[in-house]
mmCIF file of C-alpha atoms in Angstrom:
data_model
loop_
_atom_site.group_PDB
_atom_site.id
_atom_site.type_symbol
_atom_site.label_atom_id
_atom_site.label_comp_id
_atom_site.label_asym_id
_atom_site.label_seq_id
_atom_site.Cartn_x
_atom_site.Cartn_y
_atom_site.Cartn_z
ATOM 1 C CA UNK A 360 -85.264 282.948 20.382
ATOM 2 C CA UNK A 361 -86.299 282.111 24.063
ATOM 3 C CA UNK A 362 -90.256 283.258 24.603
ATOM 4 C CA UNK A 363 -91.476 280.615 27.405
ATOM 5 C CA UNK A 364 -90.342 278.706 29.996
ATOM 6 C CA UNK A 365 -91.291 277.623 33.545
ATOM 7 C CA UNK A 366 -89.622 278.077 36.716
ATOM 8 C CA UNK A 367 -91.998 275.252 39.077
ATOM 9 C CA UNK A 368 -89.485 275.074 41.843
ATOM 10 C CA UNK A 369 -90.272 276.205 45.525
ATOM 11 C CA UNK A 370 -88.995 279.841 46.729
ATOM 12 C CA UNK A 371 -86.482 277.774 49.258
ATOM 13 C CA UNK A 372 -85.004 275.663 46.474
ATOM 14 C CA UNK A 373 -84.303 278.620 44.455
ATOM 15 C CA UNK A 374 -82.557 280.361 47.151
ATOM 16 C CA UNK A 375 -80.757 277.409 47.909
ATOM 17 C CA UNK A 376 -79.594 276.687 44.585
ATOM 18 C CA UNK A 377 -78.740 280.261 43.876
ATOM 19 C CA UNK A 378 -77.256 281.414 47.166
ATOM 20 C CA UNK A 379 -79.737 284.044 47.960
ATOM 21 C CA UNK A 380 -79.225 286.263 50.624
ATOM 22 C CA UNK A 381 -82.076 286.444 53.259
ATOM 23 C CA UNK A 382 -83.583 289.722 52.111
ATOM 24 C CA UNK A 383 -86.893 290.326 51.046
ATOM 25 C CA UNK A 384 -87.767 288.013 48.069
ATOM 26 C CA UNK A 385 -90.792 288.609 45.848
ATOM 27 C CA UNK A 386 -93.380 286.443 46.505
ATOM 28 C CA UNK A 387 -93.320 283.171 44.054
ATOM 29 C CA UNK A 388 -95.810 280.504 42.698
ATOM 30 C CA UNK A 389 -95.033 277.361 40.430
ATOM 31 C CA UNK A 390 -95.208 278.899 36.824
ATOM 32 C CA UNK A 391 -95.424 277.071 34.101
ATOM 33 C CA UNK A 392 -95.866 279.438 31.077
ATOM 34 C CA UNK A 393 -93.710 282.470 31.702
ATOM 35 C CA UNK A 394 -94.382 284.886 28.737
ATOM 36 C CA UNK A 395 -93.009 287.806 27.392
ATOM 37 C CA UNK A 396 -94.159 291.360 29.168
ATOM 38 C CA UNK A 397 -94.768 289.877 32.584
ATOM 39 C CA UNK A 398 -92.762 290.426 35.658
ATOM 40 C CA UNK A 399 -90.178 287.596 36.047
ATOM 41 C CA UNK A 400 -87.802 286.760 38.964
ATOM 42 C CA UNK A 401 -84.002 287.151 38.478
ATOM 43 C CA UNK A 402 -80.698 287.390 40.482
ATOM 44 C CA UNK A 403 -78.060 290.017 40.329
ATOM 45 C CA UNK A 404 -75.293 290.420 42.910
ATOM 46 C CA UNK A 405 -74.534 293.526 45.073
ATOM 47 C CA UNK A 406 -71.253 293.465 45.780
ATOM 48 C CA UNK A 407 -71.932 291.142 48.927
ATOM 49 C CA UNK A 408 -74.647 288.592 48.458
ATOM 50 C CA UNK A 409 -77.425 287.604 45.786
ATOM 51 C CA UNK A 410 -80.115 289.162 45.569
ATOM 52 C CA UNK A 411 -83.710 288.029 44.152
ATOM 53 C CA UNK A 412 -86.355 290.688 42.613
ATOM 54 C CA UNK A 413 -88.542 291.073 39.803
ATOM 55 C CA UNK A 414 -87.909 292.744 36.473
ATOM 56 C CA UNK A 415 -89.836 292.908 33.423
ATOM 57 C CA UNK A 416 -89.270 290.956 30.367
ATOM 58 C CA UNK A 417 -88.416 292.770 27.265
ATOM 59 C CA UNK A 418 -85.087 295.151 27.895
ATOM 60 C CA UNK A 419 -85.637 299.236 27.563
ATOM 61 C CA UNK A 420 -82.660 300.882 27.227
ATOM 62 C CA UNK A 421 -82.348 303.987 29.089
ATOM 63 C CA UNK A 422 -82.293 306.120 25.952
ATOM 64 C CA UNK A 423 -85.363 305.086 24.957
ATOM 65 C CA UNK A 424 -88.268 307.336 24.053
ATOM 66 C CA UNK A 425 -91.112 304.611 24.246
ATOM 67 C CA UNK A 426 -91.040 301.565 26.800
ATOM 68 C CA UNK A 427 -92.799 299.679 24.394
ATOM 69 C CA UNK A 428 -89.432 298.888 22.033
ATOM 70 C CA UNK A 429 -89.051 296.232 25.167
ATOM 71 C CA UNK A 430 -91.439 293.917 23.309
ATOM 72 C CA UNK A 431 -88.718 293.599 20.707
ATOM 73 C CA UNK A 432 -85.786 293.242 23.041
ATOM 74 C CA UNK A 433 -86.943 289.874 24.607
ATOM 75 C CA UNK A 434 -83.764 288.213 23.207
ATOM 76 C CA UNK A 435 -80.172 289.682 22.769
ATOM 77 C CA UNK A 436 -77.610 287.628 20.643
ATOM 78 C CA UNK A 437 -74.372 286.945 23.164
ATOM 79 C CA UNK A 438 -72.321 287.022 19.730
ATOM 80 C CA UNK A 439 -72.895 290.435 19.260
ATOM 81 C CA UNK A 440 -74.705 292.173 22.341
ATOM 82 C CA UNK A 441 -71.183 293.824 23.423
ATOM 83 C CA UNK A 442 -71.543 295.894 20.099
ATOM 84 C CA UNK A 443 -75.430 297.033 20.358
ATOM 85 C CA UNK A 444 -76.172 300.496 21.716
ATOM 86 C CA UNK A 445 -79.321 298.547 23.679
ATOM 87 C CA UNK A 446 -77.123 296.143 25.324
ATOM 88 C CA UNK A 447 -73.664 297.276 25.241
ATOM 89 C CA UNK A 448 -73.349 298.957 28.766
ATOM 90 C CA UNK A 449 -75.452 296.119 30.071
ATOM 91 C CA UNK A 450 -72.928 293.746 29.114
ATOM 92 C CA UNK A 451 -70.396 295.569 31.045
ATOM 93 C CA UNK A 452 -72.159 296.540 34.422
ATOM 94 C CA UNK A 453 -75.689 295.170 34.519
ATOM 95 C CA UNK A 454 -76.099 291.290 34.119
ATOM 96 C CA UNK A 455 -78.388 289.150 35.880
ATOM 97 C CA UNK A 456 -79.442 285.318 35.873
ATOM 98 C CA UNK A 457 -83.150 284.433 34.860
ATOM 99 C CA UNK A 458 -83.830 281.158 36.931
ATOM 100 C CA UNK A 459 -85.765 278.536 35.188
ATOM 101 C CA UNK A 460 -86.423 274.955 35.176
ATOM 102 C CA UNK A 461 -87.266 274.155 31.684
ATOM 103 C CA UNK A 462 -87.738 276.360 28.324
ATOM 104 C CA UNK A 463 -90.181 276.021 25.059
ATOM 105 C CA UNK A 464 -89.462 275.727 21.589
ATOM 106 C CA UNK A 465 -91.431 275.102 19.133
ATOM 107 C CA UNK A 466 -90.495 272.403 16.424
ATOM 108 C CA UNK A 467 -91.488 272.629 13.141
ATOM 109 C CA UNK A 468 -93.149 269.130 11.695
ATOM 110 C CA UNK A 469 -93.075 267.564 7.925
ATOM 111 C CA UNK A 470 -96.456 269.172 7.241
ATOM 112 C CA UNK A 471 -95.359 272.617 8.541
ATOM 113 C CA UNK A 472 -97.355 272.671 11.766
ATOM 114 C CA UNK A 473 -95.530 273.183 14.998
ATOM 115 C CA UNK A 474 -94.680 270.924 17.800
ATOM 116 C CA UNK A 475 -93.915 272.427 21.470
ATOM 117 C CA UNK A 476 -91.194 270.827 22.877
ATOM 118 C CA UNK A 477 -90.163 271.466 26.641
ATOM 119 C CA UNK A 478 -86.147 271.604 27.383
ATOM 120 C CA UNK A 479 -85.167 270.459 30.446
ATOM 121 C CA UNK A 480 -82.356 269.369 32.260
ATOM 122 C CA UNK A 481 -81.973 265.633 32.988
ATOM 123 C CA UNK A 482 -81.803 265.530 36.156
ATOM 124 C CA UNK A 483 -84.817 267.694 36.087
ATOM 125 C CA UNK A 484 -82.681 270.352 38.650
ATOM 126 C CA UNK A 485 -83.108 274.464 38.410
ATOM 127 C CA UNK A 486 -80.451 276.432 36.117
ATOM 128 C CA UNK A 487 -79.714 280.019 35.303
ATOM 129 C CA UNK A 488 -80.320 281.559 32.025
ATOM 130 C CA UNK A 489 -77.847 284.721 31.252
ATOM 131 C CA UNK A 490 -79.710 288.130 31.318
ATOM 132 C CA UNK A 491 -78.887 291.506 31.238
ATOM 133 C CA UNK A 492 -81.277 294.238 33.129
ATOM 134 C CA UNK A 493 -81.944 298.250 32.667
ATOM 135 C CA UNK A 494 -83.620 300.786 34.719
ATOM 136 C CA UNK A 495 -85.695 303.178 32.140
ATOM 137 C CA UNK A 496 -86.868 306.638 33.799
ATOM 138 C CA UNK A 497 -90.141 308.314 32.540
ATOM 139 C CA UNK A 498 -90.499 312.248 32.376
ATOM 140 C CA UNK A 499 -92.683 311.719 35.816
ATOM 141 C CA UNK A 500 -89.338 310.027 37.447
ATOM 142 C CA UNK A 501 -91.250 306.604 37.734
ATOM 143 C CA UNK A 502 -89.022 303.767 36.911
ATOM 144 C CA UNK A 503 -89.242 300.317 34.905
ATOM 145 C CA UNK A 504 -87.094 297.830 34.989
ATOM 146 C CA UNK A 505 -86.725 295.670 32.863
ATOM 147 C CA UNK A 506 -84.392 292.310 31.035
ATOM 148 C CA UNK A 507 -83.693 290.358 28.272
ATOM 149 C CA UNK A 508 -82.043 286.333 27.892
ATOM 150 C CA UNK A 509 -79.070 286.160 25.993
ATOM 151 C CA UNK A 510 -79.122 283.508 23.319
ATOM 152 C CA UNK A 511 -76.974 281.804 21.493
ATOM 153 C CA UNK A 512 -76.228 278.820 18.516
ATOM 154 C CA UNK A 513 -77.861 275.580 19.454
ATOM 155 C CA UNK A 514 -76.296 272.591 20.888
ATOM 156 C CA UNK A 515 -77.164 269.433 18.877
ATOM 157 C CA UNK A 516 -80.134 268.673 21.119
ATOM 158 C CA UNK A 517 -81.697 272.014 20.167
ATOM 159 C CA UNK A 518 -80.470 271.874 16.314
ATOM 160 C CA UNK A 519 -83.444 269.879 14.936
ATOM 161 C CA UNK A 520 -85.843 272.298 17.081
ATOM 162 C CA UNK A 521 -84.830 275.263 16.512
ATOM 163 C CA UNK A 522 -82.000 277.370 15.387
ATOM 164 C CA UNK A 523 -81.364 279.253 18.237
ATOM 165 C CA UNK A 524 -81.163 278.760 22.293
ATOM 166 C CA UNK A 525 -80.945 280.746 25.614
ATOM 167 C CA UNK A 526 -77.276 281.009 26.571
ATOM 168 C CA UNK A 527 -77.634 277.974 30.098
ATOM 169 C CA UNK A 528 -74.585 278.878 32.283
ATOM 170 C CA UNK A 529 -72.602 275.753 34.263
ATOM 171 C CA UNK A 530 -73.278 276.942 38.321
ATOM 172 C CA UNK A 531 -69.809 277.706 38.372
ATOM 173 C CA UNK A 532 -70.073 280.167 35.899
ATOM 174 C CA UNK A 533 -72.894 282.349 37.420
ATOM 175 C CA UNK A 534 -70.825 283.952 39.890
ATOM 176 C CA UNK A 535 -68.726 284.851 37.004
ATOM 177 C CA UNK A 536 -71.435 286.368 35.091
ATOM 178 C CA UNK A 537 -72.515 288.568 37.840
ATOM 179 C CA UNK A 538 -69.493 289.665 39.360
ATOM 180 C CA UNK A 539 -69.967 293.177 38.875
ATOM 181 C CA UNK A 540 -66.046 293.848 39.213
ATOM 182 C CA UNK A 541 -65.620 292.474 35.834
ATOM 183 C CA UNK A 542 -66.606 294.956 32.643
ATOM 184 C CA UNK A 543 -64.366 293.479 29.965
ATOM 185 C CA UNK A 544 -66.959 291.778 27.385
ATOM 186 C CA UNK A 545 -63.936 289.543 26.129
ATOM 187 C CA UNK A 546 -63.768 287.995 29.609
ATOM 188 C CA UNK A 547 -67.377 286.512 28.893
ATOM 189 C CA UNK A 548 -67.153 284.988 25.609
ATOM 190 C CA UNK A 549 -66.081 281.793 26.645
ATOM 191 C CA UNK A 550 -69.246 281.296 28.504
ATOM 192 C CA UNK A 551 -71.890 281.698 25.254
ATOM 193 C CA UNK A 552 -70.561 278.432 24.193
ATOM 194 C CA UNK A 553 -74.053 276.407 23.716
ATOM 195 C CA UNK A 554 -74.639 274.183 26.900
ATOM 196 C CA UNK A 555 -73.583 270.560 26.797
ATOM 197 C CA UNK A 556 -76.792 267.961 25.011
ATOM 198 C CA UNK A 557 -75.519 265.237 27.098
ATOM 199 C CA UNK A 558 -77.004 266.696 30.393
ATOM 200 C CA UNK A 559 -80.515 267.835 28.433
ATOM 201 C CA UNK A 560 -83.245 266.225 27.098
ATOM 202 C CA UNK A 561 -86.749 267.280 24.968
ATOM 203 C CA UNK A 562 -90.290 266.031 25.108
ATOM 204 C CA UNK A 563 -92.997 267.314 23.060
ATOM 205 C CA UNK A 564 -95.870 268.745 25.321
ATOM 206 C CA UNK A 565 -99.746 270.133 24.626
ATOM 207 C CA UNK A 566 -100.407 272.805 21.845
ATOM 208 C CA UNK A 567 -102.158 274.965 25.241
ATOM 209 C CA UNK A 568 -98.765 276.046 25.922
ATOM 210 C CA UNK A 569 -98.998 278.161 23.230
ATOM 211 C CA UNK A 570 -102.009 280.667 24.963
ATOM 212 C CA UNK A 571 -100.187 282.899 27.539
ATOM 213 C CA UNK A 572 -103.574 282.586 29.300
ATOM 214 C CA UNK A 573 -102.527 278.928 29.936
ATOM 215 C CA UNK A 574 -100.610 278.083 33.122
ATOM 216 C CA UNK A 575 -101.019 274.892 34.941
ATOM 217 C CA UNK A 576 -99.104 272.399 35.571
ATOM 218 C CA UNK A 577 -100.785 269.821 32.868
ATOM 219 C CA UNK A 578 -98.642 271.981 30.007
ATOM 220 C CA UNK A 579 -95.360 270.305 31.083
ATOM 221 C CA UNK A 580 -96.771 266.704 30.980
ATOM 222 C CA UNK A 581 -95.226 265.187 27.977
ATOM 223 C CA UNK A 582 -97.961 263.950 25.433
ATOM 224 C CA UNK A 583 -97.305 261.515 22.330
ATOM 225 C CA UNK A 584 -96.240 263.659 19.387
#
């Protein structure tokens, strides 16, 4: 699964790099320990331009009677998300890219304890994660939005870590992803293929990443494992 990662970049680099439009933006700070539940930052297109907002991580599907079966929709396989009543119109009309600049995983040692590792890429630059977004209404008409990251088979970087990783799309796949004109789920596939090791690399960092309270920029300092 992916349940942390950082996005430290500036506001103007992200828009930049992701060919924001110059509408309002949400107001963003270096974060080094984004957690499940909170309110994270994430692009969709709107027929024109990109567009940057917030939504909350964990997915609730519209149907839902309870918002709080998003805690268990943090993650959505890409294999079979086309076929799941949660994600299956999502996959058609509502995708979105979660920027980041490095996730967590946690690697499992000889002795059984865990290691956190940070993924990044290696020349240290921004990329998109693949999401999918929903707006749930409550009986008072309020609304909460809300996404998941798509994951899929690890590359061999991620292998020995863990057995599963966020799907990373190539930057000229993202326009792909969130061209809203395109609702065939068989026109996607090609792009859950796990991302390419070469261009990655893994260092283990401190056990305080594991406290959601924790988020300063020490945590992505690598440390001797």
């Amino acid at each position: 699964m992916c349940g942390r990662y950082t996005l430290t970049v500036s506001l103007e680099e992200m828009m930049l790099r992701f060919m924001i439009g110059h509408t309002s933006v949400p107001y963003h700070r270096p974060q080094y320990n984004v957690a499940p539940g909170q309110l994270v930052l994430a692009i969709v297109n709107d027929g024109e331009q990109n567009r940057l907002g917030e939504l909350k991580w964990g997915l609730v599907p519209p149907w839902a009677d309870d918002p709080k079966i998003g805690s268990k929709m943090l993650n959505a396989r890409a294999e079979s998300a086309a076929d799941k009543p949660a994600f299956r119109e999502a996959v058609r009309r509502k995708r979105c890219l979660v920027p980041a600049d490095s996730f967590y995983e946690w690697k499992t040692r000889q002795d059984g304890t865990k290691q956190p590792m940070r993924i990044v890429m290696r020349d240290r630059q921004p990329f998109a994660m693949a999401g999918l977004y929903e707006t749930w209404v409550a009986a008072d008409g309020s609304k909460l939005s809300t996404c998941t990251v798509l994951t899929t088979s690890p590359n061999e970087l991620m292998e020995p870590i863990h057995n599963r990783m966020p799907v990373l799309l190539r930057p000229e796949d993202e326009s792909l992803w969130l061209d809203r004109k395109v609702n065939d789920p068989a026109r996607l596939q090609h792009l859950f293929t796990p991302f390419d090791e070469s261009l990655m690399e893994a260092y283990p960092v401190s056990a305080a990443v594991g406290s959601v309270r924790n988020d300063f920029a020490e945590l992505i300092e690598p440390i001797e494992a």
